[in-house]
Tab-separated table of C-alpha atoms and ligand atoms in Angstrom:
chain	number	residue	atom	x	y	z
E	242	UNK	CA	-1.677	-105.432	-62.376
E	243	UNK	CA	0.520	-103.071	-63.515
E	244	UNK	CA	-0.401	-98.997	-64.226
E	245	UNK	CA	0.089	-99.261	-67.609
E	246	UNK	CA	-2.182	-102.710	-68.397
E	247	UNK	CA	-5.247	-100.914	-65.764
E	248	UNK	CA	-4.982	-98.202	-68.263
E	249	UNK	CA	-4.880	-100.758	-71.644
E	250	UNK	CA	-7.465	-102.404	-70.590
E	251	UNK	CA	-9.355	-98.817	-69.456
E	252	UNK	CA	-9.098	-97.902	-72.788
E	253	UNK	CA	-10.909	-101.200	-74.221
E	254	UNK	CA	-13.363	-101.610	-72.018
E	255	UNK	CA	-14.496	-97.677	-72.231
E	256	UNK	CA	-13.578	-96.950	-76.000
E	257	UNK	CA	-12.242	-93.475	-74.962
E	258	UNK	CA	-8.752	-92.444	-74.351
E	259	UNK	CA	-9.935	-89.589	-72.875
E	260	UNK	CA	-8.230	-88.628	-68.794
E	261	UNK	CA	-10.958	-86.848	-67.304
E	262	UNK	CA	-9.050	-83.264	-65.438
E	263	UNK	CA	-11.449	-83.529	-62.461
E	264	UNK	CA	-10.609	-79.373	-62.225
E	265	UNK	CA	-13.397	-77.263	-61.145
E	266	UNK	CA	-13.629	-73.358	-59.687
E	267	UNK	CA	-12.900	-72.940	-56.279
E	268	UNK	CA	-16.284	-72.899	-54.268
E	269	UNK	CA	-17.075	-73.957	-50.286
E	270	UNK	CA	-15.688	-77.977	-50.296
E	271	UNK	CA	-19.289	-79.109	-49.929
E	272	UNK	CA	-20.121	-77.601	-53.153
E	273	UNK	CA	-17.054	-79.009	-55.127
E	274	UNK	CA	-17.478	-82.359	-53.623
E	275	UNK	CA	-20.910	-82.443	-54.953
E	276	UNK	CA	-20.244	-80.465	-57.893
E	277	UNK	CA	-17.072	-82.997	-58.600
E	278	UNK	CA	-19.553	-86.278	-58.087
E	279	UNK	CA	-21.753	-85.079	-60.453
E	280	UNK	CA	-19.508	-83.892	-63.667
E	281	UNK	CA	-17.891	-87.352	-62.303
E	282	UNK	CA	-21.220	-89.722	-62.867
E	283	UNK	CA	-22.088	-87.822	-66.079
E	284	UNK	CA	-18.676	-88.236	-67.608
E	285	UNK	CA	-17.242	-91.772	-66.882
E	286	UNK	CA	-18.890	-93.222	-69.780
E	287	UNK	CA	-16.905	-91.060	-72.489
E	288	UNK	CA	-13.408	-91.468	-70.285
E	289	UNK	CA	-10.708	-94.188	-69.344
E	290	UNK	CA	-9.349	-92.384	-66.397
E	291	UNK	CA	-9.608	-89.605	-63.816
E	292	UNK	CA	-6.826	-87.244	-62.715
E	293	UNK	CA	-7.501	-84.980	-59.946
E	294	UNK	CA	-5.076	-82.077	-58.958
E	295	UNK	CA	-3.988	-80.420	-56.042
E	296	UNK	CA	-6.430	-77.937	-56.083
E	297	UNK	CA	-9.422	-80.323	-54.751
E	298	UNK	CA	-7.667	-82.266	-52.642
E	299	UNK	CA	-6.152	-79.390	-50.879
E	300	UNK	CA	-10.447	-77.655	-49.820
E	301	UNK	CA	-11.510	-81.520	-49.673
E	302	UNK	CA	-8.908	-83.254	-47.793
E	303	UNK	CA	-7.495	-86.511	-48.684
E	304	UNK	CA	-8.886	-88.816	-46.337
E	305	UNK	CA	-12.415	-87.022	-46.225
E	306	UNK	CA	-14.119	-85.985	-49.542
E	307	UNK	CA	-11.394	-86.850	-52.070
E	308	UNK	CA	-11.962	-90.803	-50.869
E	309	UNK	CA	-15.660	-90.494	-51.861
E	310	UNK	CA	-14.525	-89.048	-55.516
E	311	UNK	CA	-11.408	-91.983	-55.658
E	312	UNK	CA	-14.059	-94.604	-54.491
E	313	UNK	CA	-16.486	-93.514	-57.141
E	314	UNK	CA	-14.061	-93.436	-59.767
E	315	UNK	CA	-13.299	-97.275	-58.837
E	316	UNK	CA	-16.863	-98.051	-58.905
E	317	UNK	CA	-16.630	-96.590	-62.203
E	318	UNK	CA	-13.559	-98.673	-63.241
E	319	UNK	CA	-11.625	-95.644	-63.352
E	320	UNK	CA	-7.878	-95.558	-62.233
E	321	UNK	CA	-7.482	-92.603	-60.805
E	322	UNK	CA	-3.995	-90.690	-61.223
E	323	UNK	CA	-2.912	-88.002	-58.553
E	324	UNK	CA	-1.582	-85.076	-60.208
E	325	UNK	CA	0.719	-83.868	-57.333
E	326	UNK	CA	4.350	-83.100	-59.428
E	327	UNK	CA	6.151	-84.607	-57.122
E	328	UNK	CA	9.037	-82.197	-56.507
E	329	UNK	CA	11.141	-82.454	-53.420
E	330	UNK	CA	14.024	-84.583	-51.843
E	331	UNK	CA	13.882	-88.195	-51.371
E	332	UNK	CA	12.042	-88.954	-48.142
E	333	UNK	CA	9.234	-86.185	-48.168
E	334	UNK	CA	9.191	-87.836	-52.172
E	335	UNK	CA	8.423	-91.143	-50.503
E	336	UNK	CA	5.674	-90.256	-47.265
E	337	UNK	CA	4.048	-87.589	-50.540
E	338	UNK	CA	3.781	-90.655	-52.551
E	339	UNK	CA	2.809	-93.308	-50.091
E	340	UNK	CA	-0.084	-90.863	-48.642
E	341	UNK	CA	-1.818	-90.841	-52.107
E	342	UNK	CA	-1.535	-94.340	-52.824
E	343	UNK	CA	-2.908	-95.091	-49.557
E	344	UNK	CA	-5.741	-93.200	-50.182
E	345	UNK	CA	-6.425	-95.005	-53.561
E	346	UNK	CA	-4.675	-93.498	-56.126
E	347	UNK	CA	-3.136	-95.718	-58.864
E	348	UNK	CA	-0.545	-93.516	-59.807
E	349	UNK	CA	1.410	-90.019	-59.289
E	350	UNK	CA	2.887	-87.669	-61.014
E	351	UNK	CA	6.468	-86.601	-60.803
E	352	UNK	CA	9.124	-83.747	-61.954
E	353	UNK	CA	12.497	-85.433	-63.076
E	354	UNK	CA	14.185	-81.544	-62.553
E	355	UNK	CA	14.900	-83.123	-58.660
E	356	UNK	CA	16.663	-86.101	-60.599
E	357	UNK	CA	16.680	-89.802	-59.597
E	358	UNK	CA	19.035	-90.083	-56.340
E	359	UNK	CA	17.667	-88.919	-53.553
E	360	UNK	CA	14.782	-87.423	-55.530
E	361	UNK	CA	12.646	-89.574	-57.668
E	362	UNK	CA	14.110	-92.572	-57.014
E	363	UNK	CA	12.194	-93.471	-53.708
E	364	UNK	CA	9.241	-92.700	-55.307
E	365	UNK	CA	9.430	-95.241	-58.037
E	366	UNK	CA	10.265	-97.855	-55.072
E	367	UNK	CA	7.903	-97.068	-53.459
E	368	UNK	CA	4.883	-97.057	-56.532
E	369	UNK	CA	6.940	-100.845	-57.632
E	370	UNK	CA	6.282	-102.042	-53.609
E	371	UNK	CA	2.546	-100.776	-53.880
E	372	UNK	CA	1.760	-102.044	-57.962
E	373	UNK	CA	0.983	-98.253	-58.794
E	374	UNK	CA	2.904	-95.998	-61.663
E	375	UNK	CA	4.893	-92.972	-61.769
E	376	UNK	CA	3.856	-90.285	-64.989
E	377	UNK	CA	6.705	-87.366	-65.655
E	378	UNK	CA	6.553	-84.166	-66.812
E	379	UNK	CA	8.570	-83.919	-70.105
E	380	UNK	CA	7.460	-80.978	-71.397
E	381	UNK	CA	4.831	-78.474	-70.068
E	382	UNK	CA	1.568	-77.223	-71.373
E	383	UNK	CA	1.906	-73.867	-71.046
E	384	UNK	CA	3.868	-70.913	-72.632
E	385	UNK	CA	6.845	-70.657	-70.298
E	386	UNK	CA	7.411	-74.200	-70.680
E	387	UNK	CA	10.199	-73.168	-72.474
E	388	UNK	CA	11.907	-71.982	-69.897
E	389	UNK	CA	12.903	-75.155	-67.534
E	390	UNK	CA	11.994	-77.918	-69.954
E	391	UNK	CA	13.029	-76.425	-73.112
E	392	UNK	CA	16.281	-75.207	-72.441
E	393	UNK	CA	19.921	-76.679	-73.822
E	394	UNK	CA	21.737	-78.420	-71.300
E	395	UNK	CA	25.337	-79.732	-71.588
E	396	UNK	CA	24.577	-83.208	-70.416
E	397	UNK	CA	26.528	-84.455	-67.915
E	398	UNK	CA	26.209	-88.277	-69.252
E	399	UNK	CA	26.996	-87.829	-72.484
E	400	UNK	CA	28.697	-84.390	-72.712
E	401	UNK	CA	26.652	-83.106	-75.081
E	402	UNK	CA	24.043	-80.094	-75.895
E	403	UNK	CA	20.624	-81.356	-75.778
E	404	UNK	CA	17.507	-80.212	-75.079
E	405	UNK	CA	16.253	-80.760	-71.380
E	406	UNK	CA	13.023	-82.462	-72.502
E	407	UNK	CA	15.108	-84.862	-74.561
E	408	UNK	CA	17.440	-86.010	-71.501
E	409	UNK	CA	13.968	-86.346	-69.588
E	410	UNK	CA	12.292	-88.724	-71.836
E	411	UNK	CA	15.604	-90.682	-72.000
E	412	UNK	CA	15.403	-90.678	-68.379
E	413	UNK	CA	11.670	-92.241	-68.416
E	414	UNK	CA	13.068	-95.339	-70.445
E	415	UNK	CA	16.085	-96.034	-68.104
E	416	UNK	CA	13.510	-95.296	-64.947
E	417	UNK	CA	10.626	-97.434	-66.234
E	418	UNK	CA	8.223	-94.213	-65.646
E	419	UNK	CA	4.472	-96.122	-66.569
E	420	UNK	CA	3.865	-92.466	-68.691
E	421	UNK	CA	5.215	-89.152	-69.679
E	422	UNK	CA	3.594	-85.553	-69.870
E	423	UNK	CA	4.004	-83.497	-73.157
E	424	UNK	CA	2.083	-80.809	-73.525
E	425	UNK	CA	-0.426	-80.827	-76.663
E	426	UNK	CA	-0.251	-77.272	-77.262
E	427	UNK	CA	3.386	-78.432	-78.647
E	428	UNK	CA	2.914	-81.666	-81.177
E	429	UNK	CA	6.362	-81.128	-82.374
E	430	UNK	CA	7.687	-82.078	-78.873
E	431	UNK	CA	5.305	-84.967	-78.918
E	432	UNK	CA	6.572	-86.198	-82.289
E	433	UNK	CA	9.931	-85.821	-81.494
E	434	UNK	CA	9.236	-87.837	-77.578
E	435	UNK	CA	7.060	-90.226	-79.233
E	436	UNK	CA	10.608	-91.011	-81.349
E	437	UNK	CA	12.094	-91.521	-78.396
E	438	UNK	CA	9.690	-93.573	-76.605
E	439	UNK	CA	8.304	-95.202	-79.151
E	440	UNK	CA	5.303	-97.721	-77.831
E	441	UNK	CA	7.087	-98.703	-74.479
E	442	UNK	CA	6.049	-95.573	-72.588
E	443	UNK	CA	2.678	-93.690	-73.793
E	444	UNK	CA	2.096	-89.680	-73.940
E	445	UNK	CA	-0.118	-88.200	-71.626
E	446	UNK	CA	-1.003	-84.465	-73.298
E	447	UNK	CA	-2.804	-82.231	-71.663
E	448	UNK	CA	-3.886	-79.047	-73.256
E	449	UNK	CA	-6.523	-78.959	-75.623
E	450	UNK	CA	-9.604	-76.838	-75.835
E	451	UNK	CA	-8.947	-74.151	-73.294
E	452	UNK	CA	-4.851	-73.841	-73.553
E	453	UNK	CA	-5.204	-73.968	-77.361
E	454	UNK	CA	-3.989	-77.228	-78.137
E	455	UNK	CA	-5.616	-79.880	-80.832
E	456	UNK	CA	-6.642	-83.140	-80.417
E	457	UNK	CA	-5.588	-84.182	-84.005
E	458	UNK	CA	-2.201	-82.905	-84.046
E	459	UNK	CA	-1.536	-84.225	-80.577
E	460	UNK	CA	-2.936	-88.147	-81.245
E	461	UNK	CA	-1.252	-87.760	-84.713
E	462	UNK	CA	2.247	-86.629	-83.143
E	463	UNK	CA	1.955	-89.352	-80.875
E	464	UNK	CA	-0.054	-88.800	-77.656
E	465	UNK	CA	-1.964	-92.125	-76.342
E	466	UNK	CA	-4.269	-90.176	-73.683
E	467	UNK	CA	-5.208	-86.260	-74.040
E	468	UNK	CA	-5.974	-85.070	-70.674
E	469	UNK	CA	-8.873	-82.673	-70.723
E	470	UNK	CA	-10.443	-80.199	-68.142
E	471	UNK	CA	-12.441	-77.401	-68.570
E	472	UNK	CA	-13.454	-77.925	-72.141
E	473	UNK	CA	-15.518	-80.795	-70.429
E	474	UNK	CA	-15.565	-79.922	-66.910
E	475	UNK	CA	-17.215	-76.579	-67.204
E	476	UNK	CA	-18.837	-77.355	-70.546
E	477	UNK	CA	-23.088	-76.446	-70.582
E	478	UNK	CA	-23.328	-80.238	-71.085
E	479	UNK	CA	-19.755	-82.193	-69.675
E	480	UNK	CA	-20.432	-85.754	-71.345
E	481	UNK	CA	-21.720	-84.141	-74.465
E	482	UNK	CA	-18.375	-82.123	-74.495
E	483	UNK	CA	-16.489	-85.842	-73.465
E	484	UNK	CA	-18.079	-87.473	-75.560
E	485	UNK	CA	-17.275	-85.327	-78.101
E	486	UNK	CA	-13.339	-84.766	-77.795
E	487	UNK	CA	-13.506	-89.024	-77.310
E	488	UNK	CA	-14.866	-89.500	-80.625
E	489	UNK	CA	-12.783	-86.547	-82.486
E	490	UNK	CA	-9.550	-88.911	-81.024
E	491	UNK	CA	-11.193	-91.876	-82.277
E	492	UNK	CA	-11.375	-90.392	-85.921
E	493	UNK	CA	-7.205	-89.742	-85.669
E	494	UNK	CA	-6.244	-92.641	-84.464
E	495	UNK	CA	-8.286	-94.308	-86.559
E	496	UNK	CA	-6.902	-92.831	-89.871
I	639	O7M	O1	-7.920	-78.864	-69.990
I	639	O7M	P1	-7.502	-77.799	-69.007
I	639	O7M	O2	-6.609	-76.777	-69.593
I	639	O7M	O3	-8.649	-77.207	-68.273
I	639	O7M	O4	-6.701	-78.561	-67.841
I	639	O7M	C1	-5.537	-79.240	-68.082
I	639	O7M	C2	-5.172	-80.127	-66.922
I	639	O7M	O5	-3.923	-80.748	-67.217
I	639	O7M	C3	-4.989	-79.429	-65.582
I	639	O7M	O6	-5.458	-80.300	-64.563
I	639	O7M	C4	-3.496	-79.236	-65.441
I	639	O7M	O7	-3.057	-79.325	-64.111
I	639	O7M	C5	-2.943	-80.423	-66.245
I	639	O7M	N1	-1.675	-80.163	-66.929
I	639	O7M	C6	-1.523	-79.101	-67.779
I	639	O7M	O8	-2.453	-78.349	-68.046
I	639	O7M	N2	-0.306	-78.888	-68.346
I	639	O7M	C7	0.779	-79.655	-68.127
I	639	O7M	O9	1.815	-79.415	-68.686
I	639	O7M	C8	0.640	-80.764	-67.274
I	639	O7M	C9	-0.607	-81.039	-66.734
I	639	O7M	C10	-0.741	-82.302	-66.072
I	639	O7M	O10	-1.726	-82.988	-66.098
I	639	O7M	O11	0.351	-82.762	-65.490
I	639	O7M	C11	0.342	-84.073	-64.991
């Protein structure tokens, strides 16, 4: 099954469209682990997925406590999605990619700024050999997002000025990328990517709650999943705080 129907039929079976940001203080790796089941068990009602960053796997260790959070996840009927931003040149790309998906993960995510040969393009080989997908960052989150992803570029392709975030989302058509990033403390970049992508590739937006961003004008612009992490992960109560953002994106995309 393909990335993108696990995560359809995530979001029917669970109601939420909701990515869990499995991001939690840095502590001794026995405490996270345990710390990381638990906001885990309490959650995965209220979610349809679980993305897990560098930052745990790097105190856990891939093949030692992040399999017992992947392996939960599944039990869970979770995919889980490696946020690792893939970044380098082709073959470190490839082993990078290969060592998450052997540990379980259903998909990665990628930075198009390396381009496709000899960059990215192993990568997507390698996630079509293994049936798992490839998400890109569009455009950023945070405030210097501006920077890299928002800059004018003279496009080599078409000779033209256009933003770099514009040229990227082009680039996850002609690629086939199962997802793109846009950040949802910027719904006018998600409008104007959602114009581009239309339904064939969804919006992944992180953002909201502790970054500032909204979950109404992010599903409105266009977003299919908000990814959310310390609004729920550090909340007093984390699936009263899920449940909660699940239901306020409910409401928008209902209307
Ligand atoms: O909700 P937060 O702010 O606590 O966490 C947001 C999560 O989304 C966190 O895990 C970040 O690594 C991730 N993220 C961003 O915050 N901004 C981005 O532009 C991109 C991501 C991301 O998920 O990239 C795949």
């Amino acid at each position: 099954m393909s990335f993108q129907l696990e995560m359809d039929r995530s979001v029917k079976r669970s109601g939420s469209n909701v990515v869990l940001a499995l991001d939690l203080p840095l502590d001794q790796p026995r405490h996270l682990l345990s710390r990381s089941t638990e906001v885990l068990e309490r959650v995965h009602p209220h979610v349809c997925a679980v993305k897990l960053n560098r930052q745990l796997v790097l105190p856990l260790g891939l093949f030692n406590g992040v399999q017992e959070i992947v392996s939960l996840a599944h039990d869970r009927e979770l995919p889980v999605i490696m946020d690792c931003k893939i970044n380098d040149v082709g073959h470190t790309n490839r082993a990078i990619a290969e060592c998450y998906f052997k540990a379980g993960f259903d998909a990665v995510t990628a930075s198009p700024f390396v381009g496709w040969d000899e960059g990215l393009q192993p990568v997507f080989e390698v996630a079509q050999q293994m049936r798992r997908g490839v998400l890109l960052l569009v455009f950023m989150s945070h405030k210097g997002a501006w920077e890299g992803y928002g800059q004018t570029i003279h496009d080599p392709e078409t000779r033209k000025k256009v933003p770099q975030y514009v040229v990227f989302a082009e680039k996850a058509l002609s690629w086939n990328a199962d997802g793109v990033i846009v950040g949802a403390t910027y719904p006018e970049k998600i409008r104007e990517v959602h114009a581009i992508l239309g339904k064939r590739v969804p919006i992944y937006s992180p953002g909201v709650g502790v970054q500032g961003g909204d979950v109404e004008s992010a599903i409105k612009a266009g977003a299919r999943y908000l990814i959310v992490g310390r609004a729920i992960t550090l909340a007093e109560n984390p699936a009263e705080s899920a449940k909660l953002v699940r239901d306020a994106a409910k409401q928008c995309l209902r209307e």
